[in-house]
Coordinates of C-alpha atoms in Angstrom, one line a residue:
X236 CA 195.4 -27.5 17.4
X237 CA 198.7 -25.7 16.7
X238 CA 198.4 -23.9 13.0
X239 CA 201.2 -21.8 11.3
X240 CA 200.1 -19.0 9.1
X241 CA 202.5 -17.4 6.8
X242 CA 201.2 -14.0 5.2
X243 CA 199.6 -13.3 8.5
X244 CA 200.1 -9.7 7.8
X245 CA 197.8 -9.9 4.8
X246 CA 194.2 -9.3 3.9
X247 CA 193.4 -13.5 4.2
X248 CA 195.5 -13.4 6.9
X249 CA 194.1 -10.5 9.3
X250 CA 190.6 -12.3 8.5
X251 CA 191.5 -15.9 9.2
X252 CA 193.3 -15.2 12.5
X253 CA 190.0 -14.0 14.8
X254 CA 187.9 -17.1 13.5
X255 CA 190.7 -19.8 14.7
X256 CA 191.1 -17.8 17.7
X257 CA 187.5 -18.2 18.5
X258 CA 187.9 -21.7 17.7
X259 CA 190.3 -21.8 20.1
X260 CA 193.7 -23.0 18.2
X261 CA 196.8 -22.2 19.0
X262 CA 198.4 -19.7 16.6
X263 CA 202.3 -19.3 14.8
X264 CA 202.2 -16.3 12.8
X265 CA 205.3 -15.6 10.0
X266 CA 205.1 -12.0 9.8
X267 CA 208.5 -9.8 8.3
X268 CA 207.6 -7.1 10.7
X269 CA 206.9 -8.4 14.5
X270 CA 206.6 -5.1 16.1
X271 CA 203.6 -3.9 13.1
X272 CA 202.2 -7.3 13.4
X273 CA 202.0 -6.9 17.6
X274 CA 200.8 -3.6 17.9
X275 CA 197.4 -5.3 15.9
X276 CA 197.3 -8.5 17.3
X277 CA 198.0 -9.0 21.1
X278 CA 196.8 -12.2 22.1
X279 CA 197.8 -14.8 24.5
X280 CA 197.1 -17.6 21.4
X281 CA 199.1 -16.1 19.4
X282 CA 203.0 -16.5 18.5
X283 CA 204.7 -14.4 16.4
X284 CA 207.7 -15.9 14.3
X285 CA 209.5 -12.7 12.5
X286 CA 210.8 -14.4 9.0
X287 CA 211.7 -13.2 5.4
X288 CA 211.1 -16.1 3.1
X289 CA 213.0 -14.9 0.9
X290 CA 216.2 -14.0 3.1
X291 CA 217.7 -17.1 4.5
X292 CA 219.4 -15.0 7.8
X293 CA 216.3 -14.9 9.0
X294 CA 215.1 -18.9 8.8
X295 CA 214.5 -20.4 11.7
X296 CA 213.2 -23.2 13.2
X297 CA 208.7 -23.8 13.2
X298 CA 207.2 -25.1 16.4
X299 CA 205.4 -28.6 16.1
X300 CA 202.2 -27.5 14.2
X301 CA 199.7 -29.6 12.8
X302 CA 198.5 -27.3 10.1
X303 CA 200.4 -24.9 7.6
X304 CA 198.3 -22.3 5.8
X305 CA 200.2 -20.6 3.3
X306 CA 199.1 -17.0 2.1
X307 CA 202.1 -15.6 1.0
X308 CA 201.9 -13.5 -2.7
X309 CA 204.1 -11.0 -4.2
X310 CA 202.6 -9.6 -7.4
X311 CA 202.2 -5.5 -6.6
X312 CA 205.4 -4.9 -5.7
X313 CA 207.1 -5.1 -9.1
X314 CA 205.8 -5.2 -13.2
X315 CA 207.0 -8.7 -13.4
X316 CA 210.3 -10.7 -11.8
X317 CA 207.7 -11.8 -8.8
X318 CA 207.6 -15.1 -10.4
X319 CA 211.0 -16.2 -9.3
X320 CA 210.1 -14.6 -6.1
X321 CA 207.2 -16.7 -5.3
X322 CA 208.5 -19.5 -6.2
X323 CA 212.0 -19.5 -4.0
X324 CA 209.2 -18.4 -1.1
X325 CA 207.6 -21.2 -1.4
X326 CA 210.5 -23.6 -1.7
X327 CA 212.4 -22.3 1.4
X328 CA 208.6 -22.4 2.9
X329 CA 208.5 -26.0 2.4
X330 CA 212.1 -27.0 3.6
X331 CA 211.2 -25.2 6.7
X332 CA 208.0 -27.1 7.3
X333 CA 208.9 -30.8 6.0
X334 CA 210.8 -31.4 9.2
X335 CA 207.7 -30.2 11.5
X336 CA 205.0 -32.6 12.8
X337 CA 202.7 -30.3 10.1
X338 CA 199.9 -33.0 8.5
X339 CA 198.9 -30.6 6.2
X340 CA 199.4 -27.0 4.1
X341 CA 196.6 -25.4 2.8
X342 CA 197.6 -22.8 -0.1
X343 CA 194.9 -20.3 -1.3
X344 CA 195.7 -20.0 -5.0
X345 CA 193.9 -18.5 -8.4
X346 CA 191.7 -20.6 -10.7
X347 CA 194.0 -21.4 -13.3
X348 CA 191.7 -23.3 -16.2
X349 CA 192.8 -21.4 -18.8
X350 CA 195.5 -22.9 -21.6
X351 CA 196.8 -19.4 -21.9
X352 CA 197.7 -17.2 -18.5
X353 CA 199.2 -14.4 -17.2
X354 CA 202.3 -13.7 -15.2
X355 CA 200.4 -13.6 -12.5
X356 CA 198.0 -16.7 -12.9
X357 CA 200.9 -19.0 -13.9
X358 CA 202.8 -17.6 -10.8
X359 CA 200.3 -18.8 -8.4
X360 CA 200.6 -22.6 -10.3
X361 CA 203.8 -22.9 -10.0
X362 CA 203.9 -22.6 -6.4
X363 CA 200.7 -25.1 -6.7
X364 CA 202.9 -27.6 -8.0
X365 CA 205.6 -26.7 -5.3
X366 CA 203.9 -27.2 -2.6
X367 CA 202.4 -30.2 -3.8
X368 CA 205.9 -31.9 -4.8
X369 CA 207.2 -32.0 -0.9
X370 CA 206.3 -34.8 1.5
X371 CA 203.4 -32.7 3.6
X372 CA 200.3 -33.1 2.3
X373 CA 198.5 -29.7 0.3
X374 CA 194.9 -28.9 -0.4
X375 CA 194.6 -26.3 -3.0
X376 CA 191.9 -23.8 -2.8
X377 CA 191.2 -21.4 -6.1
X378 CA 189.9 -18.5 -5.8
X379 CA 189.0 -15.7 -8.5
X380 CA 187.9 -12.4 -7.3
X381 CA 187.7 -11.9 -3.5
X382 CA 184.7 -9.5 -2.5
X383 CA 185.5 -7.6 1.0
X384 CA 185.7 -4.3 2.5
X385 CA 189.2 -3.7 2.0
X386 CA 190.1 -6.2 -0.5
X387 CA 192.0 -5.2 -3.8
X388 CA 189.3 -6.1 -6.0
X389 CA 186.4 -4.4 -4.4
X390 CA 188.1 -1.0 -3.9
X391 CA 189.3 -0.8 -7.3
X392 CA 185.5 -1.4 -8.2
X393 CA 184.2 1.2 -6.2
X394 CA 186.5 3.5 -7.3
X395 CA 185.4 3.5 -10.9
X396 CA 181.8 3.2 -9.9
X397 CA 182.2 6.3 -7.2
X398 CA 184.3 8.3 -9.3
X399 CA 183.3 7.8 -12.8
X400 CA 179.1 8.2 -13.8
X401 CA 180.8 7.1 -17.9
X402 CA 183.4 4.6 -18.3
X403 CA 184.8 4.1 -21.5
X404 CA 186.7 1.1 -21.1
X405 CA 188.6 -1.9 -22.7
X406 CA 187.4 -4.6 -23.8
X407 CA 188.7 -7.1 -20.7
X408 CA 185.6 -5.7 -19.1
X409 CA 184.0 -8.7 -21.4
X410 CA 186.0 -10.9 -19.8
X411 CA 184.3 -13.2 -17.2
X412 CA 184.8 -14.0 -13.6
X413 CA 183.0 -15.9 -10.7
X414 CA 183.6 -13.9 -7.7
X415 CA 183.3 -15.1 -4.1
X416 CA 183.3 -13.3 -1.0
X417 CA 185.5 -13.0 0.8
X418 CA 183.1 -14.6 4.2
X419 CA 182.9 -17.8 2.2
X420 CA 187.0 -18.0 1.3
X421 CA 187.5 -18.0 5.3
X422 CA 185.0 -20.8 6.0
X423 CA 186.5 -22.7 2.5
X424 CA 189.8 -22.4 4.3
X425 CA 188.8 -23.4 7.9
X426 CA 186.7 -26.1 6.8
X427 CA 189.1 -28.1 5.0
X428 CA 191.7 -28.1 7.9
X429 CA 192.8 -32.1 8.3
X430 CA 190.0 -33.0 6.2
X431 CA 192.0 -36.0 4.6
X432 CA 189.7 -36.5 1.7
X433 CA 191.0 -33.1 0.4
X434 CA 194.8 -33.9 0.9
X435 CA 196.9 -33.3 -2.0
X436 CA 193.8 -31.9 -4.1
X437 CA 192.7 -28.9 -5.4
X438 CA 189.5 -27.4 -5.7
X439 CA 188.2 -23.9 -7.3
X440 CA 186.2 -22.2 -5.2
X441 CA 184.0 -19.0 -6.6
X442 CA 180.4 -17.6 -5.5
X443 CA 176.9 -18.6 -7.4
X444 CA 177.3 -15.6 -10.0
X445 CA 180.2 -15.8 -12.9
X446 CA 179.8 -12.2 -13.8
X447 CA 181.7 -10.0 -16.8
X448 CA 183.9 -7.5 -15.4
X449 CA 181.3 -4.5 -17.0
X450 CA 178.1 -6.3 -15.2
X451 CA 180.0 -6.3 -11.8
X452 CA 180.8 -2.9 -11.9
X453 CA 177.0 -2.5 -13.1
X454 CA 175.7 -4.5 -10.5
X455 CA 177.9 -2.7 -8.1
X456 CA 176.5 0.6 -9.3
X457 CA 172.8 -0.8 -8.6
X458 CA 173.6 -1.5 -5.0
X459 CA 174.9 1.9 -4.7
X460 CA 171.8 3.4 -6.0
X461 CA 174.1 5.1 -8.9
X462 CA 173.6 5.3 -12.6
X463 CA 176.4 4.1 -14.8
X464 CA 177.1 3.4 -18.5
X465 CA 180.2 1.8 -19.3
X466 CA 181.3 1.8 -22.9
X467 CA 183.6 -0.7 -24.0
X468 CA 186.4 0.7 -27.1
X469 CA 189.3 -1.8 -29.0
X470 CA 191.6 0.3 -29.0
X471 CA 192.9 0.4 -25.5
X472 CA 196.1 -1.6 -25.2
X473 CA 197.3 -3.3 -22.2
X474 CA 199.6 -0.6 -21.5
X475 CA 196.6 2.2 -21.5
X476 CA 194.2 0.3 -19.8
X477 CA 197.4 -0.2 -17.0
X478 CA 197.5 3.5 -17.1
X479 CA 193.5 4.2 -16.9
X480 CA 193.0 1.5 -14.0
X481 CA 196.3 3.3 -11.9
X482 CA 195.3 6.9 -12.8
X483 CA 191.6 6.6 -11.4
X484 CA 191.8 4.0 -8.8
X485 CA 193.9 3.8 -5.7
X486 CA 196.5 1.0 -7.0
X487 CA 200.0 1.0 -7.5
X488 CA 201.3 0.7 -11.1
X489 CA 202.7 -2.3 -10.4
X490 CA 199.2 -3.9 -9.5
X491 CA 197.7 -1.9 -12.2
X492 CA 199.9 -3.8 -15.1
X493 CA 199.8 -7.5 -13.5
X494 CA 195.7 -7.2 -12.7
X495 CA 195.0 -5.7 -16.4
X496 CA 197.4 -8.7 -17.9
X497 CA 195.1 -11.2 -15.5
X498 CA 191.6 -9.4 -16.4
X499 CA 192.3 -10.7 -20.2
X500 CA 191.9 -14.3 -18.9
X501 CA 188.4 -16.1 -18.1
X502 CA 188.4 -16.9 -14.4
X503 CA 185.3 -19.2 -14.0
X504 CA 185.5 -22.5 -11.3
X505 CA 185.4 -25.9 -12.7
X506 CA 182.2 -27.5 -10.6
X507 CA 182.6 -29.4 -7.0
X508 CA 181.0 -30.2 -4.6
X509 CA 183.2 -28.9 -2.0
X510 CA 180.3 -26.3 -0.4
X511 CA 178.1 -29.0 0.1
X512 CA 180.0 -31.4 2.0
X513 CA 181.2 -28.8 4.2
X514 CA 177.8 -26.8 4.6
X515 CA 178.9 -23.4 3.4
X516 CA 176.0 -21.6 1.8
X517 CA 177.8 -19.5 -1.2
X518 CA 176.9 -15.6 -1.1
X519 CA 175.9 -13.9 -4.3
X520 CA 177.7 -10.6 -5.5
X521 CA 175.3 -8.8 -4.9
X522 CA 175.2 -9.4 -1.0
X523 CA 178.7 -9.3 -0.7
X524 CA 178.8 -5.8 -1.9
X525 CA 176.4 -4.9 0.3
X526 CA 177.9 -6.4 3.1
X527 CA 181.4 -4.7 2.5
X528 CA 179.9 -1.2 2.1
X529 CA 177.9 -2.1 6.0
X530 CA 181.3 -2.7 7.1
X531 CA 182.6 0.4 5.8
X532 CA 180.0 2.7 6.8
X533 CA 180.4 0.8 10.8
X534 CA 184.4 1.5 10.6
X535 CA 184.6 -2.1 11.3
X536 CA 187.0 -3.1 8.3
X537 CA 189.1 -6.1 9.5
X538 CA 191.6 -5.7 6.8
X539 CA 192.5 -4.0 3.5
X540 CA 195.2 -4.4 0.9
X541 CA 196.9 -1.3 0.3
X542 CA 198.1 -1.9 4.4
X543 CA 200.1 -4.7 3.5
X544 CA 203.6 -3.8 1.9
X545 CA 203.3 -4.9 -1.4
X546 CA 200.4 -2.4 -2.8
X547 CA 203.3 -0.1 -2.7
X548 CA 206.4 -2.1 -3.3
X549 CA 208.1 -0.1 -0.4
X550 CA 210.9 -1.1 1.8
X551 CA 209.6 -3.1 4.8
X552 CA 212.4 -2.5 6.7
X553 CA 211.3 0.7 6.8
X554 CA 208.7 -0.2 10.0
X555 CA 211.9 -1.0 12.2
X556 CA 212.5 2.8 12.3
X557 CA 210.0 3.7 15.3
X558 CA 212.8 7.0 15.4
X559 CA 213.6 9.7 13.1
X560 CA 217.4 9.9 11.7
X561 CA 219.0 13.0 12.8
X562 CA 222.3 13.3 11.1
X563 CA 222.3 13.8 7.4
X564 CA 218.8 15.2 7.1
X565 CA 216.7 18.1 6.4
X566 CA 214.2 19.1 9.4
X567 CA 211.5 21.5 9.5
X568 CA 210.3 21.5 12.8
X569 CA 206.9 23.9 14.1
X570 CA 205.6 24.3 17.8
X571 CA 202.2 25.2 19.1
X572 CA 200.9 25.8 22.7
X573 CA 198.2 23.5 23.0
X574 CA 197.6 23.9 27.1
X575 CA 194.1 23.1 28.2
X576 CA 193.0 21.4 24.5
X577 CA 195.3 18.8 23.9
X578 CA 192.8 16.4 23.9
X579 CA 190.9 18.0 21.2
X580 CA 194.3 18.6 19.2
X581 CA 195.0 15.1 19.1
X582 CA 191.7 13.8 17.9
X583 CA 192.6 15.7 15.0
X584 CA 195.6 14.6 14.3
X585 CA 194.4 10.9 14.7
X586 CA 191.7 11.8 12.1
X587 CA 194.2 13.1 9.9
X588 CA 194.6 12.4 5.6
X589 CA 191.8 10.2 3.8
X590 CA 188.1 12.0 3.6
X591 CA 189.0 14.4 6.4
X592 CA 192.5 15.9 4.9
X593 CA 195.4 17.7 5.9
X594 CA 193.7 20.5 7.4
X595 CA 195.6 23.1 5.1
X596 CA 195.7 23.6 1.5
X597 CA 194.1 20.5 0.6
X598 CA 194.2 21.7 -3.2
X599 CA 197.9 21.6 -2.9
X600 CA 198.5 17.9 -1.6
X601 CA 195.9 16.0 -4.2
X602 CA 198.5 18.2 -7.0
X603 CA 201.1 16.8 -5.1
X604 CA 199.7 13.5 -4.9
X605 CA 198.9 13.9 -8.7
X606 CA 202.3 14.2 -9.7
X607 CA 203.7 11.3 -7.5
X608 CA 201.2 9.5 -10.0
X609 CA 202.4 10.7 -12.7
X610 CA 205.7 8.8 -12.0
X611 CA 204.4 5.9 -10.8
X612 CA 203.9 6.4 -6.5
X613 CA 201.2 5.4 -4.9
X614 CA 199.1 8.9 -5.3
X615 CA 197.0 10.6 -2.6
X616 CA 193.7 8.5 -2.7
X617 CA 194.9 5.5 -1.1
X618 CA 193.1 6.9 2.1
X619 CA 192.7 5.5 5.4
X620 CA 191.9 1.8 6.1
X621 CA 189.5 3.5 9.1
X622 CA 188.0 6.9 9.6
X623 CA 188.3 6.6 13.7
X624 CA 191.7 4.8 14.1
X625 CA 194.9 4.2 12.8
X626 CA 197.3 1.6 13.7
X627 CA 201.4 0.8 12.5
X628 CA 201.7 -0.5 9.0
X629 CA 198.6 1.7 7.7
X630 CA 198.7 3.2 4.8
X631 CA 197.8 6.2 5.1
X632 CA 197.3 8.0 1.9
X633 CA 200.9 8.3 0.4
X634 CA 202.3 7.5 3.9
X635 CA 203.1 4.6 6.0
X636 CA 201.9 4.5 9.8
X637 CA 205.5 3.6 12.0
X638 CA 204.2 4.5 14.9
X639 CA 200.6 5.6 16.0
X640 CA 200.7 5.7 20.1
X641 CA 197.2 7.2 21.2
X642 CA 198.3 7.0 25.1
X643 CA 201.5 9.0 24.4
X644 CA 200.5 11.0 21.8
X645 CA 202.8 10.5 19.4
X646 CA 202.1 9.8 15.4
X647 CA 204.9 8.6 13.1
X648 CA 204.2 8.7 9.2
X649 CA 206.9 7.3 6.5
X650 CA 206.7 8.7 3.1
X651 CA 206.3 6.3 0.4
X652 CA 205.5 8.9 -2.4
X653 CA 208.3 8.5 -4.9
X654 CA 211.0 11.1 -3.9
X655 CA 215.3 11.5 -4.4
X656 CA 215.4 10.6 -0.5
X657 CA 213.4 9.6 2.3
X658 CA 210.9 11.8 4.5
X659 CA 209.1 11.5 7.6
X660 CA 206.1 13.3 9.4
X661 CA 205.8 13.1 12.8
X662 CA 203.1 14.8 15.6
X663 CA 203.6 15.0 19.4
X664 CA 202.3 16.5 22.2
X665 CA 205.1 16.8 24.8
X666 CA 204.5 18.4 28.2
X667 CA 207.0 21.0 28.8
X668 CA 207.7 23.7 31.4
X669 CA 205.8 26.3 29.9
X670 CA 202.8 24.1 29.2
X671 CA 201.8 21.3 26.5
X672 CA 203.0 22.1 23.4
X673 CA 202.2 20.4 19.7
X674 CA 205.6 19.6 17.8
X675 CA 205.2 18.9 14.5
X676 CA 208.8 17.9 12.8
X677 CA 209.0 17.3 8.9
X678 CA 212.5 15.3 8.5
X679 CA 213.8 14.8 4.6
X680 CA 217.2 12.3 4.7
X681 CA 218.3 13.0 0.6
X682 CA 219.8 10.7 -2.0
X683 CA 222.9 12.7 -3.1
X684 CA 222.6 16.4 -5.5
X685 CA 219.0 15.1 -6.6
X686 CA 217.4 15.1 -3.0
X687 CA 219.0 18.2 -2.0
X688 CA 218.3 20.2 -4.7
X689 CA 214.4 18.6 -4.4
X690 CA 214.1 20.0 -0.4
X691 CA 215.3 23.5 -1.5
X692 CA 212.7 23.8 -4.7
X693 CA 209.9 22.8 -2.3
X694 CA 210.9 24.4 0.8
X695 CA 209.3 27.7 0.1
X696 CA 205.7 25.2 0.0
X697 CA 206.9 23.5 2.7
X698 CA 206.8 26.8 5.1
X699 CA 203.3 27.9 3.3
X700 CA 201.7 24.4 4.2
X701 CA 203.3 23.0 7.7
X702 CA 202.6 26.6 9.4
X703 CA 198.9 26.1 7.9
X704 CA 198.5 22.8 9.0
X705 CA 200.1 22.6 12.6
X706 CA 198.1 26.1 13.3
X707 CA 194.9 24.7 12.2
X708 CA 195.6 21.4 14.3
X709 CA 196.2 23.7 17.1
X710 CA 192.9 25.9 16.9
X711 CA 190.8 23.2 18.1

């Protein structure tokens, strides 16, 4: 079977595409980046299609396909505005596919049963009712809260449970939810692929438990082995609980603002039989904890969130730059002989940022990750997606992978810390005359008085900590 998949970039998407591989489909990804998308997924099955939905240049025309999953969503990269964003995605989406042989699109939505919603929640029905309006038949699927290693929802919940033993929280923590894992969402979507009784239906789809927000971060606690008291308070306003969610987890603010504004609405599946007739046995929240923590402590996470573009609202185009601008820009550039331990050199450098740090004045870059928090970046603890690799179109805490070539030793990281300018960080190993040397190149292209004035008030820092870091690198 020939199936397109839109958003293949995403977390659905990066979990979908190995289980219709195995099933032995044929595969059109719509990805806005080809070469990030590539450099993860090399398969013979697989076609990549490099499109903008949003950006008409780049339309072209879809293969004969039989099914059309559609997993495209745009709510962390901006505190509102996405909803005429979504919407004109999804409406180019369907002109594109109408004149395929496509049977059938399968959206992944929210459960929307409430008379009042969010931004957010009525978002994702609009583009319901989108899809649903054009001449290729749709099946709906609902979701609430996914439960993965690596999804949204589950890191922000272990970061408050990790970090925080007392939680005085607002009071959408009363506020319940049926969450489902994120195992039974990919067998939900494969198993209503051209199933015609579910054409131009919708169904919700959630696990056994429907949970408050406080007893999943309890129960989360328990299968940690952690004690936790969570104290719920009235007076916490949107706003400050926006603020409290972004400070201590790992989110953008932009996330932080449209998931508090959805947490204030029940998200609870009507009933269906749906896992029945297609034999899926639902897993509780408990397990599904348990079996994203087993793949976190394997290094064996599939996918996460904060890789995909929108947990930071940065410029995608940004991946297209595999080199470093030269004219126009700042450059601090160090060199280390590294003859005879290369090898060793670059295993730390590919373990680099996350748990294991930037190998010099550590103190220094969570206070500089603490004040690109403070206006609204994406912070220091993002972290790594996994301890033992790294891959293009990481996030890597406030940096972006461009380029992450293990053969050629060469590391590329984009900054996407909020800054009057743009910066890069790049590590090679080059073999030279006089042996193999480390060159470690900091590059700062500024945005007019602002940025220039920036690299000279931090330049005196920037001598103290690249000298540290490249010569602790180097001592391997």
């Amino acid at each position: 079977m020939n199936i397109l998949i839109t958003g293949a970039n995403g977390y659905i998407g990066q979990r979908l595409i190995p289980v219709l591989l195995q099933q032995g489909h044929e595969l059109f990804c719509c990805v806005r980046d080809k070469s990030v998308f590539e450099s993860r997924r090399a398969h013979p099955q697989i076609h990549t299609i490099e499109i903008d939905f949003l950006e008409e240049q780049t339309f072209k025309l879809f293969p004969p396909v039989d099914v059309a999953f559609y997993l495209i969503h745009s709510m962390g990269a901006t505190v509102g505005g996405f909803e005429e964003q979504e919407a004109r995605a999804a409406r180019n989406f369907q002109k594109l596919i109408e004149p395929t042989s496509c049977r059938q699109i399968i959206y992944l939505s929210s459960i929307v049963n409430e008379e009042v919603l969010s931004d957010h929640l009525s978002s994702r029905s609009n583009v319901e009712k989108i899809l649903r309006s054009g001449l290729v038949p749709a099946t709906v699927l609902r979701a609430g809260i996914v439960v993965g290693s690596g999804s949204a929802s589950f890191e922000i919940v272990r970061d408050l449970v990790e970090k925080l033993p007392l939680m005085v929280a607002p009071r959408w923590l009363n506020t319940l939810c049926q969450p489902i894992a994120v195992r039974n969402v990919i067998q939900f979507l494969v198993g209503v692929m051209l199933r015609e009784s579910a054409y131009n239906k919708d169904f919700d789809i959630g696990g056994p438990d429907v949970l408050t927000y406080k007893q999943m971060l309890l129960q989360f606690a328990e299968v940690r082995k952690l004690k936790r008291w969570v104290i719920i308070v009235p007076v916490m306003t949107p706003r400050l609980s926006s603020y409290w969610l972004y400070f201590v987890t790992q989110i953008s603010y932009p996330l932080a603002v449209n998931l508090v504004e959805s947490m204030k609405v029940n998200i609870v599946a009507r009933p269906n039989d749906l896992a029945t007739e297609l034999g899926i046995g639902l897993i509780s929240y408990k397990t599904a904890v348990q079996l994203g923590l087993e793949k976190i402590e394997q290094q064996v996470v599939l996918s996460g969130w904060r890789d995909s573009f929108s947990s930071s609202g940065a410029d995608h185009k940004a991946m297209n730059e595999a080199r470093v601008p030269e004219f126009g820009c700042f450059n601090d550039t160090k060199v280390r002989d590294v003859t005879g331990k290369s090898k060793r050199v670059w295993e730390n450098i590919w373990s680099i940022g996350g748990d294991k740090g930037w190998y010099y004045a550590d103190a220094l870059w969570v206070f500089r990750g603490l004040m690109d928090k403070a206006v609204g970046g994406v912070g220091l603890n993002r972290g790594r997606t996994n301890a033992n690799d790294i891959r293009p179109g990481d996030a890597l805490d406030f940096w972006r992978v461009l380029v992450a070539d293990r053969e050629n030793h060469r590391l590329l990281l984009y900054a996407e810390m909020k800054l009057p300018g743009e910066a890069w960080l790049e590590f090679r190993i080059e073999n030279r005359e006089n042996g193999e040397q480390l060159v470690q190149s900091a590059t700062f292209r500024p945005r007019g008085v602002w940025g220039r004035l920036y690299w000279y008030a931090v330049l005196p820092f920037h001598k103290l900590i690249f000298n540290g870091m490249i010569d602790n690198l180097s001592s391997a």
